[in-house]
Coordinates of C-alpha atoms and ligand atoms in Angstrom, one line a residue:
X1 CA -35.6 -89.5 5.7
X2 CA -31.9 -90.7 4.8
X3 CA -29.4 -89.0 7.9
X4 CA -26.8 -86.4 6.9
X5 CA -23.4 -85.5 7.9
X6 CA -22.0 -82.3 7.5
X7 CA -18.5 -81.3 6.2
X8 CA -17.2 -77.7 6.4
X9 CA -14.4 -76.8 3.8
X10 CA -12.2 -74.4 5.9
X11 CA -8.5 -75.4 5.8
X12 CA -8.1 -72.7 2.6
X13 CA -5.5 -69.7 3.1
X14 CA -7.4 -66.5 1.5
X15 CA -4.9 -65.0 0.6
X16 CA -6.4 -62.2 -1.0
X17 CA -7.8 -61.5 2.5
X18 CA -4.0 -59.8 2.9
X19 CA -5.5 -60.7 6.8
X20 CA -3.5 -61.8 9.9
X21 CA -7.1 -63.4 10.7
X22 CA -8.2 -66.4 8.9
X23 CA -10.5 -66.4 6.6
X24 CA -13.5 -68.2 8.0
X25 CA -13.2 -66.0 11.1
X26 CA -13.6 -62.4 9.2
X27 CA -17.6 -61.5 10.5
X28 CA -19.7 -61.1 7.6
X29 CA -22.4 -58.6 9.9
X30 CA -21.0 -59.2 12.7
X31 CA -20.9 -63.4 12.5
X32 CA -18.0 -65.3 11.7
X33 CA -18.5 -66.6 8.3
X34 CA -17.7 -70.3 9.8
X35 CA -20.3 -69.6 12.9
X36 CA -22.9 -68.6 10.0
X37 CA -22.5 -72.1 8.0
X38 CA -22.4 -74.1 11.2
X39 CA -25.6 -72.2 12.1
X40 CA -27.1 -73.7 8.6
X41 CA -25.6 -76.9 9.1
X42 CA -27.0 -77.6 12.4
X43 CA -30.8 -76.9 11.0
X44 CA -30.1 -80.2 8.9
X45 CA -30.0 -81.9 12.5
X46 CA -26.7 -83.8 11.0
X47 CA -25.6 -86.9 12.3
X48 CA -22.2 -85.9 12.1
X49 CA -20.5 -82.7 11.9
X50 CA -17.0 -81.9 10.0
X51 CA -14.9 -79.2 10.0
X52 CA -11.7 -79.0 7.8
X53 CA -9.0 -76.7 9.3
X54 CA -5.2 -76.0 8.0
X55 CA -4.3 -72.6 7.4
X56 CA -4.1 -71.0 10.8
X57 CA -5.8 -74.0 11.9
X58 CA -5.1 -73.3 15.8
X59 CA -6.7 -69.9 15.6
X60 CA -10.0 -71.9 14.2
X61 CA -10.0 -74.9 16.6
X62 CA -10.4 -72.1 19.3
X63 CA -12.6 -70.5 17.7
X64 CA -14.9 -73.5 17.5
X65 CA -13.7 -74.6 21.0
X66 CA -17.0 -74.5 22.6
X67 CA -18.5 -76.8 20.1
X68 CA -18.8 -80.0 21.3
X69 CA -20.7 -81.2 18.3
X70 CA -17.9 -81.2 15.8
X71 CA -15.0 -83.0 14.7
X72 CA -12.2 -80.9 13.5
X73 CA -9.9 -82.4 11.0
X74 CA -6.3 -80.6 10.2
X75 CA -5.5 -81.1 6.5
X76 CA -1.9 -80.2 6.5
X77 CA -1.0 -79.5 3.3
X78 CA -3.7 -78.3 1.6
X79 CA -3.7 -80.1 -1.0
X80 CA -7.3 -79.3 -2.9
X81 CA -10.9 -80.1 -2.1
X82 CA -10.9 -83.4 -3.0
X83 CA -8.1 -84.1 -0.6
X84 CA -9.7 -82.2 2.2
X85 CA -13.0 -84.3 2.1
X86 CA -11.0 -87.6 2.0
X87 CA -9.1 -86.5 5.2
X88 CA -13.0 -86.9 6.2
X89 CA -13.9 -90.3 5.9
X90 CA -12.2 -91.8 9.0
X91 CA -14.4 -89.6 10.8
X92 CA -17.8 -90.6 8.7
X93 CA -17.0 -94.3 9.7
X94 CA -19.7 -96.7 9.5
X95 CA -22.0 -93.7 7.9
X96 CA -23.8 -94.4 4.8
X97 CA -26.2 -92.1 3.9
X98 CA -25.7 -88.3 2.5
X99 CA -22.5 -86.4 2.8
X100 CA -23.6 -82.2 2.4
X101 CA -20.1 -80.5 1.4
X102 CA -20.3 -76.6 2.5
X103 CA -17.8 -73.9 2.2
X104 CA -16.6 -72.1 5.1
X105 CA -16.0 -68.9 3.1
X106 CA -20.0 -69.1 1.6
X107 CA -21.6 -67.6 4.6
X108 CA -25.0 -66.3 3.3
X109 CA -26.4 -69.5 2.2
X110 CA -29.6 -70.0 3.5
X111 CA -31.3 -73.0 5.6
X112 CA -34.3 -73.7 3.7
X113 CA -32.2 -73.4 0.1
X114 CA -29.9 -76.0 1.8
X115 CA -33.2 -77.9 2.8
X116 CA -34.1 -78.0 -0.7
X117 CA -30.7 -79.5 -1.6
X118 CA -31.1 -82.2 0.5
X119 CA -34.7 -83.2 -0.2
X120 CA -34.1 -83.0 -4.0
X121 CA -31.0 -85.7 -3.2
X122 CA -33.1 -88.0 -1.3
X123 CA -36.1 -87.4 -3.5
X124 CA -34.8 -88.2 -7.2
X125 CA -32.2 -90.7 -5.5
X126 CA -29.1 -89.0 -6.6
X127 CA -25.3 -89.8 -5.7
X128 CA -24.5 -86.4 -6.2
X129 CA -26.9 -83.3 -6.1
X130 CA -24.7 -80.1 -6.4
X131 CA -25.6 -76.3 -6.5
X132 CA -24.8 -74.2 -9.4
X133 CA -25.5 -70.4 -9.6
X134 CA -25.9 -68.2 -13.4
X135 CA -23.4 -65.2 -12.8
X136 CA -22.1 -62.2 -14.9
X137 CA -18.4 -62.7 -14.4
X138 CA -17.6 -66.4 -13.7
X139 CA -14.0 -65.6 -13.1
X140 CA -12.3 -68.2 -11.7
X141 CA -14.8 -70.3 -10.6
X142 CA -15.8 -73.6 -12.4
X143 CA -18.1 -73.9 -14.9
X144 CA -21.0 -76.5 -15.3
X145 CA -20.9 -78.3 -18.3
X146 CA -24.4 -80.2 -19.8
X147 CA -25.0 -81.3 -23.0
X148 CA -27.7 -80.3 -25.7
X149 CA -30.6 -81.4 -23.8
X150 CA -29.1 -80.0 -20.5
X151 CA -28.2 -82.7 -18.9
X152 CA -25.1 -81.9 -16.2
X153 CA -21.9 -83.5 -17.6
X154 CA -19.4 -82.3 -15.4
X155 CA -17.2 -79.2 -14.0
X156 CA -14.3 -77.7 -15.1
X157 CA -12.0 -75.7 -13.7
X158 CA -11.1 -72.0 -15.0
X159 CA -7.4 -73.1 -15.1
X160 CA -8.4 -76.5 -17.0
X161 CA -11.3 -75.0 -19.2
X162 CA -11.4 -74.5 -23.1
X163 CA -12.5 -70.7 -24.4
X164 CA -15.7 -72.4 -24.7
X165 CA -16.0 -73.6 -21.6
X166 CA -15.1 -70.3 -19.8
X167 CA -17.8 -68.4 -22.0
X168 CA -20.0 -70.7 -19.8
X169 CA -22.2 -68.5 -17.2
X170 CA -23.8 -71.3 -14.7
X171 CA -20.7 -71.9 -12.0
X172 CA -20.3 -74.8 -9.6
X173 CA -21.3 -73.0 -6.2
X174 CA -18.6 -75.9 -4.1
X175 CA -21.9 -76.7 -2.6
X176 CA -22.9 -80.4 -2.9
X177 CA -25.1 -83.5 -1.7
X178 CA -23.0 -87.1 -2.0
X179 CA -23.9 -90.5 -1.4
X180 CA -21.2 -91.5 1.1
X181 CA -20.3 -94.6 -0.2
X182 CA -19.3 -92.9 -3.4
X183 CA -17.4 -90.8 -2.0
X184 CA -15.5 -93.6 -0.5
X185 CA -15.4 -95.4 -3.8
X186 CA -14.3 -92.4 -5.9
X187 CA -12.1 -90.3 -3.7
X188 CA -9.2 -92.7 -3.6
X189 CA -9.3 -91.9 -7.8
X190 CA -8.7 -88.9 -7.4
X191 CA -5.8 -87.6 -9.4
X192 CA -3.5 -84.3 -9.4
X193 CA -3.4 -84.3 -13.0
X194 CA -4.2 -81.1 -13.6
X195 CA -3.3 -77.2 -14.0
X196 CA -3.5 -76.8 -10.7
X197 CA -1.8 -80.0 -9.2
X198 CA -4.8 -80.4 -6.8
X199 CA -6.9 -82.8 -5.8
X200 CA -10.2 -82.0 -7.1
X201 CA -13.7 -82.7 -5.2
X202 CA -15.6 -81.9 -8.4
X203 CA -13.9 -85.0 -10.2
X204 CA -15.9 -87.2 -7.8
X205 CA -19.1 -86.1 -9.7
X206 CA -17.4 -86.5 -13.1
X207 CA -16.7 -90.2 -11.9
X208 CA -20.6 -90.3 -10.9
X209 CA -21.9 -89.1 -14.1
X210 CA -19.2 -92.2 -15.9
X211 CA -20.5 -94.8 -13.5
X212 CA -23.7 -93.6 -15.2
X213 CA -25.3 -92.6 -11.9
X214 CA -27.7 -89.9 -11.3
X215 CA -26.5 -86.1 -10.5
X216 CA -28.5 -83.3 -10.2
X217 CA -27.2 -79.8 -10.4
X218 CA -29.7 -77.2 -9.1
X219 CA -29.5 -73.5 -9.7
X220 CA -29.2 -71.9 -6.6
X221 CA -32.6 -69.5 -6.6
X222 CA -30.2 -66.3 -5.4
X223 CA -26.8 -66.6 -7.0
X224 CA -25.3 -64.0 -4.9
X225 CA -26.1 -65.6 -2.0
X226 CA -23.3 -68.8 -2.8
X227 CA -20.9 -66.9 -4.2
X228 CA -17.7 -67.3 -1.7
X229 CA -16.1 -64.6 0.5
X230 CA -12.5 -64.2 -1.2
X231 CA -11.2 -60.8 -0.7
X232 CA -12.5 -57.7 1.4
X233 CA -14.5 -56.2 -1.3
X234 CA -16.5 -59.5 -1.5
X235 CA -16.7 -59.4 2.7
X236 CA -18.1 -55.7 2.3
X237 CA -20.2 -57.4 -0.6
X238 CA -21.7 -60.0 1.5
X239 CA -22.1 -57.9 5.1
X240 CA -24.7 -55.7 3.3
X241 CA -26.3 -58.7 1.3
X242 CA -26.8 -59.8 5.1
X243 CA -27.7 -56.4 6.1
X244 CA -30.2 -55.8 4.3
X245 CA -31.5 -59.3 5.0
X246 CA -31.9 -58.9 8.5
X247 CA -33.6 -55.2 8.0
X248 CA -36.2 -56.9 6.1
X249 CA -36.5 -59.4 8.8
X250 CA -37.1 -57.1 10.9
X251 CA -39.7 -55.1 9.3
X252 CA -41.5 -58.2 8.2
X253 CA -42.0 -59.0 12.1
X254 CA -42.9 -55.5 13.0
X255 CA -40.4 -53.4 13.6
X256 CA -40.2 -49.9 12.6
X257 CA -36.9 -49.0 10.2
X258 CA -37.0 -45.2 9.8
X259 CA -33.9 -45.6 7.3
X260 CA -33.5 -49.3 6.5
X261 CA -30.5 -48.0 4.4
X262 CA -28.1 -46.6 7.6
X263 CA -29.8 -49.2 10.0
X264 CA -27.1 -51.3 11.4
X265 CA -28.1 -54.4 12.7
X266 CA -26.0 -57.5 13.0
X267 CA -27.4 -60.9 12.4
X268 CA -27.5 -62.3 15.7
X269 CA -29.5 -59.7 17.5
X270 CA -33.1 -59.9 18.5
X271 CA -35.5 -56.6 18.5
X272 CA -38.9 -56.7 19.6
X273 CA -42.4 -55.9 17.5
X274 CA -43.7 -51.8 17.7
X275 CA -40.0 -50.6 18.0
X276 CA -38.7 -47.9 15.8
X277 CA -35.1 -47.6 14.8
X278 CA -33.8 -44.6 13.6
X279 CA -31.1 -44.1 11.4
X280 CA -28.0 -44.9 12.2
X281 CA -28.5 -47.1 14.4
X282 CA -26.1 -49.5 15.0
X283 CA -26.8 -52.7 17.1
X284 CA -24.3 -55.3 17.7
X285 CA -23.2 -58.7 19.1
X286 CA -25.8 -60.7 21.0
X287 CA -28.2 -57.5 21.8
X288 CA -31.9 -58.2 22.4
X289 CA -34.1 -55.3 21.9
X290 CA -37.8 -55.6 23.3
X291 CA -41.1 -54.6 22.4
X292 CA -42.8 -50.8 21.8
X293 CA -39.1 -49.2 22.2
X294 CA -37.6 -46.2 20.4
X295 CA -33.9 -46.1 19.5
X296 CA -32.7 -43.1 18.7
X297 CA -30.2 -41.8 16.0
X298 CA -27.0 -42.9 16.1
X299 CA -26.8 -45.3 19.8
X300 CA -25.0 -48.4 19.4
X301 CA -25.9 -51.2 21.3
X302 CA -23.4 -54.3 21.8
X303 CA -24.7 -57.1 24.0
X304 CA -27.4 -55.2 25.6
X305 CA -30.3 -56.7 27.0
X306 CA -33.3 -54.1 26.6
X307 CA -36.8 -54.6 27.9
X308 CA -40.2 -53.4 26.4
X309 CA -40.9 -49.9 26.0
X310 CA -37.5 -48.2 26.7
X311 CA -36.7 -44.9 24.5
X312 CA -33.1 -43.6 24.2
X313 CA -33.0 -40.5 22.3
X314 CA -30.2 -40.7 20.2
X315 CA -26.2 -40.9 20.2
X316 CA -25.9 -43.3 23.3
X317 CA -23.5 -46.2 23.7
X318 CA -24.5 -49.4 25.3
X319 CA -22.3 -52.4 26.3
X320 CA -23.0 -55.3 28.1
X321 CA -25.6 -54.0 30.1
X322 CA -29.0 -54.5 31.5
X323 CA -31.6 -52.1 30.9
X324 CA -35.3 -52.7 32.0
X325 CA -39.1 -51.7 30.7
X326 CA -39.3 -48.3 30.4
X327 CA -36.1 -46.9 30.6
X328 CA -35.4 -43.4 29.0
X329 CA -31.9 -43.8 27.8
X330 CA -29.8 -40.4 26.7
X331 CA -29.2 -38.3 24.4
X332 CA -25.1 -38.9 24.8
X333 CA -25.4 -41.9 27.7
X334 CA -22.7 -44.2 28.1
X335 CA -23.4 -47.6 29.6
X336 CA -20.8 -49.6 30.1
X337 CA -20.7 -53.2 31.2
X338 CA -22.2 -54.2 34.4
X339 CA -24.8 -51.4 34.5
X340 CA -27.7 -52.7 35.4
X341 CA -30.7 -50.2 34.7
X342 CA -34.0 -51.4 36.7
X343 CA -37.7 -49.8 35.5
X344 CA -38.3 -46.8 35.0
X345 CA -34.8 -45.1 35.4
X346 CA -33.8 -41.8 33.8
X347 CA -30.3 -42.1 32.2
X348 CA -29.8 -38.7 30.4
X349 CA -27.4 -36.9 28.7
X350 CA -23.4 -37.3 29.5
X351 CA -24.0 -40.1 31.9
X352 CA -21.5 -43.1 32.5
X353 CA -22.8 -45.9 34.5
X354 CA -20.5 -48.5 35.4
X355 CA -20.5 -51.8 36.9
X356 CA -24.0 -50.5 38.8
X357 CA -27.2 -50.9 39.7
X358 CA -29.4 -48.0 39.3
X359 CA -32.7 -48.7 41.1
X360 CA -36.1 -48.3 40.0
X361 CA -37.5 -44.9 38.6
X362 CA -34.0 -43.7 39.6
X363 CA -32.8 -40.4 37.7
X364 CA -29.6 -39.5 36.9
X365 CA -30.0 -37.0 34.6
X366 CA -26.9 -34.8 33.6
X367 CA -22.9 -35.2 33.4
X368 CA -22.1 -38.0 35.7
X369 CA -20.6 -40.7 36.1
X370 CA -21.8 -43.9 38.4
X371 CA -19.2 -46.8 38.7
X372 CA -19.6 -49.7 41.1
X373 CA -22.6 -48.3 42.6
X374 CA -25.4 -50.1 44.4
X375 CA -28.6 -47.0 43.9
X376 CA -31.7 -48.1 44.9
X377 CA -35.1 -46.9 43.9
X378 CA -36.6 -43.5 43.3
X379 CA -33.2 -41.7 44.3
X380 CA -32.6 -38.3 42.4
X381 CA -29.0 -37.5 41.3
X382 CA -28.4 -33.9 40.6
X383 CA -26.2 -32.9 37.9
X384 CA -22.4 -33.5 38.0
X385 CA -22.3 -35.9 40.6
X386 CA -19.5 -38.1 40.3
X387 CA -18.9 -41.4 42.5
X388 CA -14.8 -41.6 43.2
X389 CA -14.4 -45.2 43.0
X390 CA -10.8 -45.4 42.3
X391 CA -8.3 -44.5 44.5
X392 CA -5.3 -45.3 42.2
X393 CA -4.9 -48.8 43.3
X394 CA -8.1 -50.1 43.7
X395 CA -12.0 -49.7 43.4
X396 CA -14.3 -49.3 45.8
X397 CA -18.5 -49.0 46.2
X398 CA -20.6 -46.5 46.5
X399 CA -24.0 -47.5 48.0
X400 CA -27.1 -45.8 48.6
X401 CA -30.5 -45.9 49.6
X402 CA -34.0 -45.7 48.5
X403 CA -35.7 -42.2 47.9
X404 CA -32.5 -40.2 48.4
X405 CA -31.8 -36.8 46.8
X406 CA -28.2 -35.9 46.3
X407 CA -27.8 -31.9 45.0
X408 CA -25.4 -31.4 42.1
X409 CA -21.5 -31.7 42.0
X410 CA -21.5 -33.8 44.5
X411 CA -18.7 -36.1 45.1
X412 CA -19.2 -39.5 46.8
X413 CA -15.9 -40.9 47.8
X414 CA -15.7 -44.9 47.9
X415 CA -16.5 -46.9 49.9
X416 CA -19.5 -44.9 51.5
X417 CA -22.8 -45.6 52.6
X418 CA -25.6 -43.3 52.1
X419 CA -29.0 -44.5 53.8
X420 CA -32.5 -44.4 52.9
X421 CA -34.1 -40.9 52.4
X422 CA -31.1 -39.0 52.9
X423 CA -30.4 -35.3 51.4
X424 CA -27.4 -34.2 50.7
X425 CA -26.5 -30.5 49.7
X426 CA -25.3 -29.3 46.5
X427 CA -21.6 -29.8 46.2
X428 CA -20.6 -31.9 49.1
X429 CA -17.6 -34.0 49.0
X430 CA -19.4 -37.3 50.7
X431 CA -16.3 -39.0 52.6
X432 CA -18.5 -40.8 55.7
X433 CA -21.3 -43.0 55.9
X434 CA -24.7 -40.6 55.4
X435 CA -27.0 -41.9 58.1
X436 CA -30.7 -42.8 56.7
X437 CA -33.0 -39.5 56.8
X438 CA -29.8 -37.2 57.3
X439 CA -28.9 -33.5 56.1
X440 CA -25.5 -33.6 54.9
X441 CA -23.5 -30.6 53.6
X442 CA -19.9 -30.1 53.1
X443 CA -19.9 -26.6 52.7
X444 CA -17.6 -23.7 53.1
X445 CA -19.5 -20.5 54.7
X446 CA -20.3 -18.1 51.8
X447 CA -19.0 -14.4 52.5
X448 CA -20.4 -11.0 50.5
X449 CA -18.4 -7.9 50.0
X450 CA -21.0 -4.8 49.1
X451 CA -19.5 -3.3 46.6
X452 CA -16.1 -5.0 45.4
X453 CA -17.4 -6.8 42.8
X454 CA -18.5 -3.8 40.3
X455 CA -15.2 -2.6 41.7
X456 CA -12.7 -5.5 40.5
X457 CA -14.7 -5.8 37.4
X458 CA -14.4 -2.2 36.5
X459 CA -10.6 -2.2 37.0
X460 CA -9.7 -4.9 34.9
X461 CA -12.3 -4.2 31.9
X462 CA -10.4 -0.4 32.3
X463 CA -6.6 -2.4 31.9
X464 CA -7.9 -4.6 29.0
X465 CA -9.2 -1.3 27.1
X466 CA -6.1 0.2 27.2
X467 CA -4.2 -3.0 26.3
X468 CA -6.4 -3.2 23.3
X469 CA -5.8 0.5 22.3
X470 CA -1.9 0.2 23.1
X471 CA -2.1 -2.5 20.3
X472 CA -3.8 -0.4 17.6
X473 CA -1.8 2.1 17.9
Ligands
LIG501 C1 -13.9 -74.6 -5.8 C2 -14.4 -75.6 -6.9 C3 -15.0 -74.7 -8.0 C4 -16.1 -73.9 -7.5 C5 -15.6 -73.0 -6.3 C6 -16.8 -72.4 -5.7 C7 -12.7 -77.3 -6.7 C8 -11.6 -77.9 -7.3 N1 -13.3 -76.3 -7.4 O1 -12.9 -73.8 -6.3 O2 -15.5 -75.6 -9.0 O3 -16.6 -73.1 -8.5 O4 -15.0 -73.9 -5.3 O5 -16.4 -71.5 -4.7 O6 -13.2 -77.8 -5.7 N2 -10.3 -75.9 0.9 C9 -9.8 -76.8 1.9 N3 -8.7 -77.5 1.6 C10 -8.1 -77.4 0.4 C11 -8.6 -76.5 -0.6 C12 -9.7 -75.8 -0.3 O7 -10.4 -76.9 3.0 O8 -7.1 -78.1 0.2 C13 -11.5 -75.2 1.2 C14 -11.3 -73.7 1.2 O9 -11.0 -73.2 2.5 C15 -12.7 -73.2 0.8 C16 -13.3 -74.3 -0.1 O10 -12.5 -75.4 0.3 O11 -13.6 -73.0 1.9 C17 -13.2 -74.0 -1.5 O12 -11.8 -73.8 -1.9 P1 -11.4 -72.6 -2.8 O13 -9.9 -72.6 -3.0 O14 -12.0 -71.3 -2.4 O15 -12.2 -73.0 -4.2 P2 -11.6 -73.5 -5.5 O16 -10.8 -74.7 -5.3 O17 -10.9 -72.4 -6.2
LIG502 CA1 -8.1 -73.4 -4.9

């Protein structure tokens, strides 16, 4: 098969965007909309790799920093899409085969429609093979001109086209095949003579079609799926488009979707066969979800890393954390980065772990919060415990052993050691090193007055009864 090279279109401005942002960098479910073309791109196994940046082209080139298979070319001005891919062919230099054009701003297209592209191109040995779509409002996109039989003439823009040419439905989707050495032949042509004083790419295939070559324009099989990402409606339009993609995904490799409809997942996150999501959930970022769990209503994961069989019960937040098999997760837990959940564990309700390690079969059940804490296995953590680990200017560690048991509200003041097996009494302030197998209470001496109780109590209900009847009177 012929090699490709790749050229992303992604110097445009957006400016219905209204954005601060460029546009290729707005996520469309969570991916950058330049991140999800590159991603199709790179399954053509290109030769080359292109990207056009201008508009805010800094904020791009960082972006796509950690790329090191791309070239990034700045077209300063912008000066139309015929332009931009002729700012292209120093870097396709001593390439001859096919030249795929994408749009940075057309971030649903998918890999095997794009595969189709290219086979047709090599397969009917055409200079140009483009994409067209059939759509009810054509707007301002151009329209695909054939004649009788249906042969593909050429494009014209809304700006350039007659009545009857803007009463045309089938659109040019900006997404093409070209023979390079056409391109290098034709783009120097190129005129601005036109309504829009830009240089247009689609006046390549025109020249094509007059040096009687063969172009094939191919509807794309799911129109809305190339129809490009120009204002925030279309951005809302093309997140659930992708939504709803990945839900099916998912349910077609064996996950459970209680809700498909509220079930948030974004397109670069991994969940495991047998689990069940229920609605509203909403996971994020580069999460991975494993096998046989249960997420509950309403948790949100973002870059979590979840083994097999875990259940969270609902209304948790997760970040950047590690949670093992079998972990029972919430309701109302708060993992934060850096917590580090091992098998087992109990996390329950209004719980923040921090920065910690909470050992195996570990519970820490109810209202506490856990930051830089090394907890090994099989320790029980009453409720209200709280680790101090800030001091005002810095933080310190809390660690402790295996199989201790630490009663509720207690407070464990950084840095402090607590040993193996230890037991520590119900609402001690821990301040020293607990010695492995210790007792250790903080505790003052509890004193009982027979009788004064009733007595206070009486008192003061008496005062706020006449109080009351002061008022009514
Ligand atoms: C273009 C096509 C139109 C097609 C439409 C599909 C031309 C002249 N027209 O419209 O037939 O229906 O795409 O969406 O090509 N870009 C640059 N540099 C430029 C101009 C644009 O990199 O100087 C990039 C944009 O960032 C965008 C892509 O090219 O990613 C398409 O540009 P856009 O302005 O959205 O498309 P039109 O020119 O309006
Ligand atoms: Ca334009």
């Amino acid at each position: 098969m012929p090699s490709t090279a790749v050229i992303i279109l992604a110097a445009g401005q957006g400016t219905r965007m209204k954005s601060d942002l460029p546009k290729v960098l707005h996520p469309v479910n969570g991916v950058a909309m330049v991140d999800q073309v590159l991603a199709v791109a790179r399954d053509l196994q290109p030769a080359r790799t292109v990207v056009v940046i201008g508009h805010q082209g800094e904020r791009v080139r960082d972006h796509l920093a950690g790329a090191d298979d791309l070239t990034l070319i700045d077209q300063t001005p912008q000066l139309g899409t015929g332009d931009a891919v002729r700012q292209c062919l120093p870097a396709l230099e001593g390439f001859h085969g096919t030249v795929v054009v994408l749009s940075g701003d057309v971030p649903l297209i998918q890999a095997n429609e794009l595969g189709r592209l290219v086979a047709t191109h090599h397969e009917r040995h055409t200079v140009v093979t483009l994409f067209t779509a059939v759509v009810d409002t054509p707007g301002g996109l151009g329209r695909v001109v054939r004649d009788d039989t249906g042969r593909f003439l050429r494009i014209v823009e809304a700006k350039d086209a007659q009545p009857h040419e803007l009463a045309i439905h089938e659109i040019n989707a900006g997404i093409y095949c070209f023979d390079a050495d056409l391109l290098r032949r034709c783009l120097p042509k190129v005129t601005r003579d036109n309504a829009q004083g830009e240089f247009y790419l689609p006046d390549v295939v025109a020249m094509a079609v007059a040096e009687r070559h063969l172009v094939e324009a191919l509807p794309y099989t799911e129109p809305s799926e190339v129809l490009g990402v120009n204002s925030r409606l279309d951005l809302a339009h093309a997140s659930a488009h992708a939504r709803r993609r990945v839900n099916e995904a998912l349910m077609a490799s064996g996950v459970t979707l209680v809700d498909p409809a509220t079930t948030y997942v974004e397109s670069g996150v991994q969940v495991g066969r047998d689990t069940v999501l229920h609605p509203g959930v909403y996971l994020r970022g580069a999460t991975r979800i494993g096998a046989g769990c249960e997420i509950g209503p309403y948790s949100s994961y973002v870059d979590a890393v979840v083994g097999d069989g875990v259940r969270d019960r609902g209304y948790s937040h997760v970040e950047g954390c590690t949670i093992a098999a079998e972990v029972l997760v919430g309701p109302f837990s708060r993992l934060r980065p850096g917590a580090e959940i091992a098998t087992g564990a109990h996390i329950g309700n209004f719980v923040e772990v921090k920065k910690s390690r909470i050992g195996a079969g570990s519970k820490v059940n109810h209202l506490s919060y856990i930051g830089d804490t090394e907890m090994g296995a099989r320790v029980n953590v009453g409720a209200g415990t709280i680790t101090c680990n800030y001091d005002g200017a810095n933080k310190h560690k809390t660690v402790i052993g295996d199989d201790v048991f630490i009663g509720s509200d207690t407070q464990l003041v950084a840095p402090v050691t607590v040993g193996d097996g230890a037991l520590i009494g119900a609402g001690t302030t821990v301040t020293q090193d607990v010695p492995a197998g210790a007792l250790t209470l903080t505790r003052a001496p509890q004193e009982n007055r027979p009788g004064a109780g009733k007595k206070y109590l009486d008192r003061a209900r008496q005062i706020a009864a006449e109080k009351k009847q002061k008022k009514q009177e």
